[in-house]
Amino acid sequence: DAPHPFHGDHQAGITTPVQDHLHLASFDLSSRATRKDLVALLKDWSYAASRLTQGLDVSASGAVAGPLDAPPDDTGEAFGLPASSLTITIGLGPTLFELDGVDRFGIADRRPPGLAPLPPFLGDVLKAESSHGDLCIQACADDPQVAVHAIRNLSRIAFGTAHVRWSQMGFGRTSRTTTAQATPRNLFGFKDGTANVLADDAASLERSVWVAPTDEPAWMAGGSYLVARKIEMLMETWDRVQLGEQQTIIGRDKDVGAPLSGGEELTDPDFDVEVDGAPAIDVASHVRLAHPDNNGGAQMLRRGYNYVDGSNALGRLDAGLFFLAYVRDVEQFVTVQRHLSTDLLNEYVRHVGSATFAIPPGTQPGGWIGETLL
Ligand code: HEM
């Protein structure tokens, strides 16, 4: 496949057909970093990303063409591999604008009003080691080695200015972003991403994903907001749930993914249909509570991944969904997540990480991500 262009009106990695693998890293700036350092970092990252996404080494001398008496610019593990659909998406966290009341980079007055740590939600058990951050890089690729190589080399470029706060690897995309992509399954075995905002639906993207020129602040026009939630799934408990009950919890059948009100995978759910006097789609099912009709029209472009971080001391999978959603306004996520407080699924999941980032608009050749802000 042809590499995805790094440059454009919007950053790549949002409407791009979801790749199979993810490595997402959150960074904190060093306490000594200045605004000049921040600008230099975003320029360096943009330049490196424009090369890596084309299947090139991080710099011209790269892995093997540099002097023998210096460490190579590029770590080399992707040398000879194709671009593998790599996209690199750069985000800015709330603390970049203001940390403990300190305006480190002179941009506090430019913070998007909706960019703040998310409010607490019922059942949150967030861990600092998988939450928040000043900056983020989402690297998605069809080869995990290529995604890891990107994060590793971009982290290296940041040395002395920013360090990795946490990072997450993911596999087996849990959504689709184009009509051409088949719907994959998540670790509970259900099709995930059936009712998503798709790249071919320009009207929904304008309404729900891209920040409009008329939105505040103007420097975000053409950008988006990323909500990342690390959600542990209690796999062994779920695996003991009867098939019928699993379907009731989700509101869809497990085989083809059709709504329990009837039809095929892509049939719209009908919440008025009853079976034996009870709603076919349970009032506390995930799909009913998450559906835009029941959330004032709020929608999001979901682009999450499965993760498995090994097993815990009881031999249970330490695994779940690394939920990623792109929205025009973080409030869209907050509305749906609040509504999910009575979700039947809550017995089987636990939110352990949370982060939000402003995703600035794309840039043209010679430009850099963040140029409209700084
Ligand atoms: C739909 C699973 C968490 C928002 C679905 C579907 C499944 C699913 C199987 C049905 C297929 C589809 O339309 O994609 C899960 C699992 C979760 C989880 C296993 C946790 C581990 C969340 C969270 C949100 C969310 C945290 C947002 C706050 C949605 C939305 C839909 C959906 C908006 C589409 C509803 C519709 O329009 O019909 N999810 N989900 N999900 N989920 Fe989740």
Short mmCIF file of N, CA and C in Angstrom, two decimals, residues 77-178:
data_model
loop_
_atom_site.label_atom_id
_atom_site.label_comp_id
_atom_site.label_asym_id
_atom_site.label_seq_id
_atom_site.Cartn_x
_atom_site.Cartn_y
_atom_site.Cartn_z
N GLU A 77 15.71 -0.59 13.81
CA GLU A 77 14.91 -1.83 13.76
C GLU A 77 13.84 -1.82 12.66
N ALA A 78 13.61 -0.64 12.03
CA ALA A 78 12.65 -0.63 10.92
C ALA A 78 13.37 -0.49 9.58
N PHE A 79 14.70 -0.57 9.61
CA PHE A 79 15.49 -0.43 8.40
C PHE A 79 15.10 -1.53 7.42
N GLY A 80 14.72 -1.14 6.20
CA GLY A 80 14.33 -2.14 5.21
C GLY A 80 12.86 -2.51 5.25
N LEU A 81 12.14 -2.11 6.31
CA LEU A 81 10.70 -2.41 6.36
C LEU A 81 9.94 -1.33 5.58
N PRO A 82 8.80 -1.70 4.98
CA PRO A 82 8.00 -0.68 4.29
C PRO A 82 7.32 0.25 5.30
N ALA A 83 6.69 1.32 4.80
CA ALA A 83 6.03 2.31 5.68
C ALA A 83 4.94 1.66 6.53
N SER A 84 4.36 0.56 6.05
CA SER A 84 3.36 -0.21 6.82
C SER A 84 2.19 0.65 7.29
N SER A 85 1.77 1.61 6.44
CA SER A 85 0.61 2.48 6.73
C SER A 85 0.82 3.34 7.97
N LEU A 86 2.06 3.56 8.36
CA LEU A 86 2.33 4.34 9.58
C LEU A 86 1.71 5.74 9.51
N THR A 87 1.02 6.11 10.58
CA THR A 87 0.62 7.51 10.77
C THR A 87 1.12 7.96 12.12
N ILE A 88 1.47 9.24 12.21
CA ILE A 88 1.91 9.83 13.47
C ILE A 88 1.04 11.04 13.74
N THR A 89 0.39 11.02 14.90
CA THR A 89 -0.55 12.08 15.26
C THR A 89 -0.07 12.71 16.56
N ILE A 90 0.09 14.03 16.55
CA ILE A 90 0.69 14.72 17.70
C ILE A 90 -0.39 15.51 18.46
N GLY A 91 -0.40 15.39 19.79
CA GLY A 91 -1.41 16.06 20.61
C GLY A 91 -0.81 16.86 21.75
N LEU A 92 -1.59 17.82 22.24
CA LEU A 92 -1.15 18.72 23.31
C LEU A 92 -2.09 18.56 24.51
N GLY A 93 -1.55 18.23 25.68
CA GLY A 93 -2.37 17.99 26.86
C GLY A 93 -2.68 19.27 27.62
N PRO A 94 -3.68 19.21 28.51
CA PRO A 94 -4.09 20.39 29.27
C PRO A 94 -2.93 21.02 30.06
N THR A 95 -2.04 20.18 30.61
CA THR A 95 -0.96 20.70 31.46
C THR A 95 0.10 21.46 30.66
N LEU A 96 0.09 21.32 29.33
CA LEU A 96 1.01 22.11 28.52
C LEU A 96 0.65 23.59 28.63
N PHE A 97 -0.64 23.85 28.79
CA PHE A 97 -1.13 25.23 28.83
C PHE A 97 -0.99 25.83 30.22
N GLU A 98 -1.11 24.99 31.24
CA GLU A 98 -1.00 25.47 32.62
C GLU A 98 -0.79 24.27 33.53
N LEU A 99 0.28 24.34 34.33
CA LEU A 99 0.58 23.25 35.27
C LEU A 99 0.64 23.82 36.67
N ASP A 100 -0.24 23.37 37.55
CA ASP A 100 -0.30 23.88 38.93
C ASP A 100 -0.32 25.41 38.95
N GLY A 101 -1.10 26.01 38.06
CA GLY A 101 -1.24 27.47 38.04
C GLY A 101 -0.09 28.20 37.36
N VAL A 102 0.90 27.46 36.85
CA VAL A 102 2.06 28.10 36.21
C VAL A 102 1.91 28.01 34.68
N ASP A 103 2.05 29.17 34.03
CA ASP A 103 1.95 29.26 32.57
C ASP A 103 3.37 29.15 32.01
N ARG A 104 3.88 27.90 31.88
CA ARG A 104 5.29 27.68 31.55
C ARG A 104 5.69 28.19 30.17
N PHE A 105 4.75 28.19 29.23
CA PHE A 105 5.12 28.51 27.85
C PHE A 105 4.37 29.72 27.29
N GLY A 106 3.72 30.48 28.19
CA GLY A 106 3.02 31.69 27.75
C GLY A 106 1.83 31.40 26.85
N ILE A 107 1.13 30.29 27.11
CA ILE A 107 -0.01 29.93 26.24
C ILE A 107 -1.29 29.66 27.03
N ALA A 108 -1.26 30.01 28.35
CA ALA A 108 -2.44 29.70 29.19
C ALA A 108 -3.70 30.33 28.61
N ASP A 109 -3.58 31.54 28.07
CA ASP A 109 -4.78 32.21 27.55
C ASP A 109 -5.23 31.64 26.20
N ARG A 110 -4.49 30.69 25.67
CA ARG A 110 -4.86 30.08 24.39
C ARG A 110 -5.40 28.66 24.58
N ARG A 111 -5.52 28.24 25.83
CA ARG A 111 -6.02 26.88 26.10
C ARG A 111 -7.47 26.75 25.61
N PRO A 112 -7.77 25.71 24.84
CA PRO A 112 -9.17 25.50 24.46
C PRO A 112 -10.01 25.32 25.73
N PRO A 113 -11.14 26.01 25.83
CA PRO A 113 -11.94 25.94 27.06
C PRO A 113 -12.28 24.52 27.48
N GLY A 114 -12.50 23.63 26.51
CA GLY A 114 -12.90 22.26 26.87
C GLY A 114 -11.74 21.34 27.16
N LEU A 115 -10.51 21.83 27.04
CA LEU A 115 -9.35 20.95 27.25
C LEU A 115 -8.92 20.99 28.70
N ALA A 116 -9.31 19.98 29.45
CA ALA A 116 -8.99 19.88 30.88
C ALA A 116 -9.04 18.40 31.21
N PRO A 117 -8.44 18.00 32.34
CA PRO A 117 -8.63 16.60 32.73
C PRO A 117 -10.13 16.31 32.82
N LEU A 118 -10.56 15.13 32.43
CA LEU A 118 -11.98 14.81 32.44
C LEU A 118 -12.52 14.83 33.87
N PRO A 119 -13.80 15.13 34.03
CA PRO A 119 -14.39 15.05 35.37
C PRO A 119 -14.37 13.60 35.85
N PRO A 120 -14.46 13.36 37.16
CA PRO A 120 -14.50 11.96 37.62
C PRO A 120 -15.81 11.30 37.19
N PHE A 121 -15.73 10.03 36.82
CA PHE A 121 -16.93 9.27 36.46
C PHE A 121 -17.08 8.14 37.47
N LEU A 122 -18.33 7.74 37.66
CA LEU A 122 -18.64 6.64 38.56
C LEU A 122 -17.80 5.41 38.17
N GLY A 123 -17.13 4.81 39.13
CA GLY A 123 -16.40 3.57 38.85
C GLY A 123 -14.98 3.78 38.35
N ASP A 124 -14.56 5.05 38.19
CA ASP A 124 -13.17 5.29 37.77
C ASP A 124 -12.20 4.80 38.84
N VAL A 125 -11.17 4.08 38.43
CA VAL A 125 -10.07 3.75 39.35
C VAL A 125 -8.78 4.11 38.62
N LEU A 126 -8.64 5.39 38.31
CA LEU A 126 -7.55 5.84 37.46
C LEU A 126 -6.20 5.74 38.16
N LYS A 127 -5.20 5.33 37.38
CA LYS A 127 -3.84 5.24 37.90
C LYS A 127 -3.01 6.34 37.25
N ALA A 128 -2.18 7.01 38.07
CA ALA A 128 -1.35 8.10 37.54
C ALA A 128 -0.44 7.59 36.44
N GLU A 129 0.01 6.34 36.56
CA GLU A 129 0.99 5.83 35.58
C GLU A 129 0.37 5.51 34.22
N SER A 130 -0.94 5.67 34.06
CA SER A 130 -1.51 5.53 32.72
C SER A 130 -2.47 6.69 32.43
N SER A 131 -2.20 7.85 33.04
CA SER A 131 -3.08 9.00 32.84
C SER A 131 -2.29 10.28 32.55
N HIS A 132 -2.98 11.18 31.85
CA HIS A 132 -2.52 12.56 31.62
C HIS A 132 -1.21 12.66 30.83
N GLY A 133 -0.69 13.89 30.73
CA GLY A 133 0.54 14.14 29.99
C GLY A 133 0.49 15.49 29.28
N ASP A 134 1.69 16.09 29.06
CA ASP A 134 1.80 17.40 28.39
C ASP A 134 1.63 17.27 26.88
N LEU A 135 2.12 16.15 26.32
CA LEU A 135 2.10 15.95 24.87
C LEU A 135 1.79 14.47 24.62
N CYS A 136 1.31 14.15 23.42
CA CYS A 136 1.19 12.73 23.10
C CYS A 136 1.54 12.50 21.63
N ILE A 137 1.97 11.30 21.36
CA ILE A 137 2.15 10.86 19.98
C ILE A 137 1.44 9.53 19.82
N GLN A 138 0.52 9.50 18.87
CA GLN A 138 -0.15 8.25 18.51
C GLN A 138 0.52 7.74 17.23
N ALA A 139 1.12 6.56 17.31
CA ALA A 139 1.71 5.94 16.12
C ALA A 139 0.89 4.69 15.81
N CYS A 140 0.29 4.64 14.63
CA CYS A 140 -0.48 3.47 14.20
C CYS A 140 0.16 2.91 12.95
N ALA A 141 0.26 1.60 12.86
CA ALA A 141 0.88 0.97 11.68
C ALA A 141 0.37 -0.47 11.57
N ASP A 142 0.55 -1.06 10.40
CA ASP A 142 0.13 -2.44 10.23
C ASP A 142 1.20 -3.42 10.72
N ASP A 143 2.38 -2.90 11.09
CA ASP A 143 3.46 -3.73 11.64
C ASP A 143 3.84 -3.11 13.00
N PRO A 144 3.73 -3.90 14.09
CA PRO A 144 4.02 -3.32 15.42
C PRO A 144 5.45 -2.80 15.53
N GLN A 145 6.38 -3.45 14.81
CA GLN A 145 7.79 -3.02 14.86
C GLN A 145 7.93 -1.58 14.33
N VAL A 146 7.12 -1.26 13.32
CA VAL A 146 7.18 0.09 12.73
C VAL A 146 6.59 1.12 13.70
N ALA A 147 5.51 0.77 14.39
CA ALA A 147 4.90 1.70 15.35
C ALA A 147 5.85 1.94 16.53
N VAL A 148 6.45 0.87 17.03
CA VAL A 148 7.37 0.98 18.17
C VAL A 148 8.62 1.77 17.76
N HIS A 149 9.10 1.51 16.56
CA HIS A 149 10.28 2.24 16.05
C HIS A 149 9.99 3.74 16.02
N ALA A 150 8.79 4.11 15.60
CA ALA A 150 8.44 5.54 15.51
C ALA A 150 8.47 6.17 16.89
N ILE A 151 7.80 5.55 17.86
CA ILE A 151 7.76 6.12 19.21
C ILE A 151 9.17 6.16 19.81
N ARG A 152 9.93 5.11 19.59
CA ARG A 152 11.28 5.05 20.17
C ARG A 152 12.16 6.18 19.63
N ASN A 153 12.10 6.41 18.31
CA ASN A 153 12.96 7.43 17.72
C ASN A 153 12.47 8.84 18.01
N LEU A 154 11.15 9.03 18.10
CA LEU A 154 10.63 10.36 18.44
C LEU A 154 10.93 10.67 19.91
N SER A 155 10.92 9.66 20.77
CA SER A 155 11.29 9.86 22.19
C SER A 155 12.76 10.25 22.30
N ARG A 156 13.57 9.66 21.46
CA ARG A 156 15.01 9.95 21.45
C ARG A 156 15.28 11.40 21.06
N ILE A 157 14.49 11.86 20.08
CA ILE A 157 14.63 13.26 19.63
C ILE A 157 14.27 14.21 20.77
N ALA A 158 13.35 13.77 21.63
CA ALA A 158 12.88 14.64 22.72
C ALA A 158 13.84 14.68 23.89
N PHE A 159 14.87 13.84 23.87
CA PHE A 159 15.79 13.70 25.01
C PHE A 159 16.26 15.08 25.50
N GLY A 160 16.11 15.33 26.81
CA GLY A 160 16.53 16.62 27.38
C GLY A 160 15.40 17.64 27.40
N THR A 161 14.39 17.46 26.55
CA THR A 161 13.27 18.42 26.51
C THR A 161 12.00 17.79 27.09
N ALA A 162 11.73 16.55 26.69
CA ALA A 162 10.53 15.86 27.18
C ALA A 162 10.84 14.39 27.37
N HIS A 163 10.18 13.77 28.34
CA HIS A 163 10.40 12.34 28.58
C HIS A 163 9.06 11.62 28.59
N VAL A 164 9.11 10.33 28.29
CA VAL A 164 7.88 9.53 28.25
C VAL A 164 7.32 9.39 29.66
N ARG A 165 6.04 9.74 29.81
CA ARG A 165 5.35 9.59 31.10
C ARG A 165 4.74 8.19 31.19
N TRP A 166 4.11 7.76 30.10
CA TRP A 166 3.59 6.39 29.98
C TRP A 166 3.40 6.10 28.50
N SER A 167 3.34 4.85 28.16
CA SER A 167 3.01 4.53 26.78
C SER A 167 2.19 3.24 26.77
N GLN A 168 1.44 3.06 25.70
CA GLN A 168 0.55 1.90 25.61
C GLN A 168 0.64 1.30 24.22
N MET A 169 0.80 -0.01 24.18
CA MET A 169 0.74 -0.71 22.90
C MET A 169 -0.64 -1.34 22.75
N GLY A 170 -1.11 -1.41 21.51
CA GLY A 170 -2.41 -2.02 21.26
C GLY A 170 -2.36 -2.83 19.98
N PHE A 171 -3.27 -3.79 19.88
CA PHE A 171 -3.32 -4.63 18.67
C PHE A 171 -4.78 -4.90 18.33
N GLY A 172 -5.01 -5.42 17.14
CA GLY A 172 -6.36 -5.84 16.78
C GLY A 172 -7.33 -4.69 16.92
N ARG A 173 -7.25 -3.73 16.02
CA ARG A 173 -8.11 -2.55 16.06
C ARG A 173 -9.51 -2.93 16.51
N THR A 174 -10.15 -2.09 17.30
CA THR A 174 -11.51 -2.37 17.76
C THR A 174 -12.50 -1.43 17.11
N SER A 175 -12.17 -0.97 15.90
CA SER A 175 -13.16 -0.17 15.20
C SER A 175 -12.84 -0.16 13.72
N ARG A 176 -13.74 0.42 12.97
CA ARG A 176 -13.47 0.63 11.55
C ARG A 176 -13.72 2.10 11.30
N THR A 177 -12.98 2.68 10.36
CA THR A 177 -13.19 4.10 10.07
C THR A 177 -13.56 4.34 8.61
N THR A 178 -13.73 3.25 7.82
CA THR A 178 -14.24 3.42 6.45
C THR A 178 -15.24 2.31 6.18
#
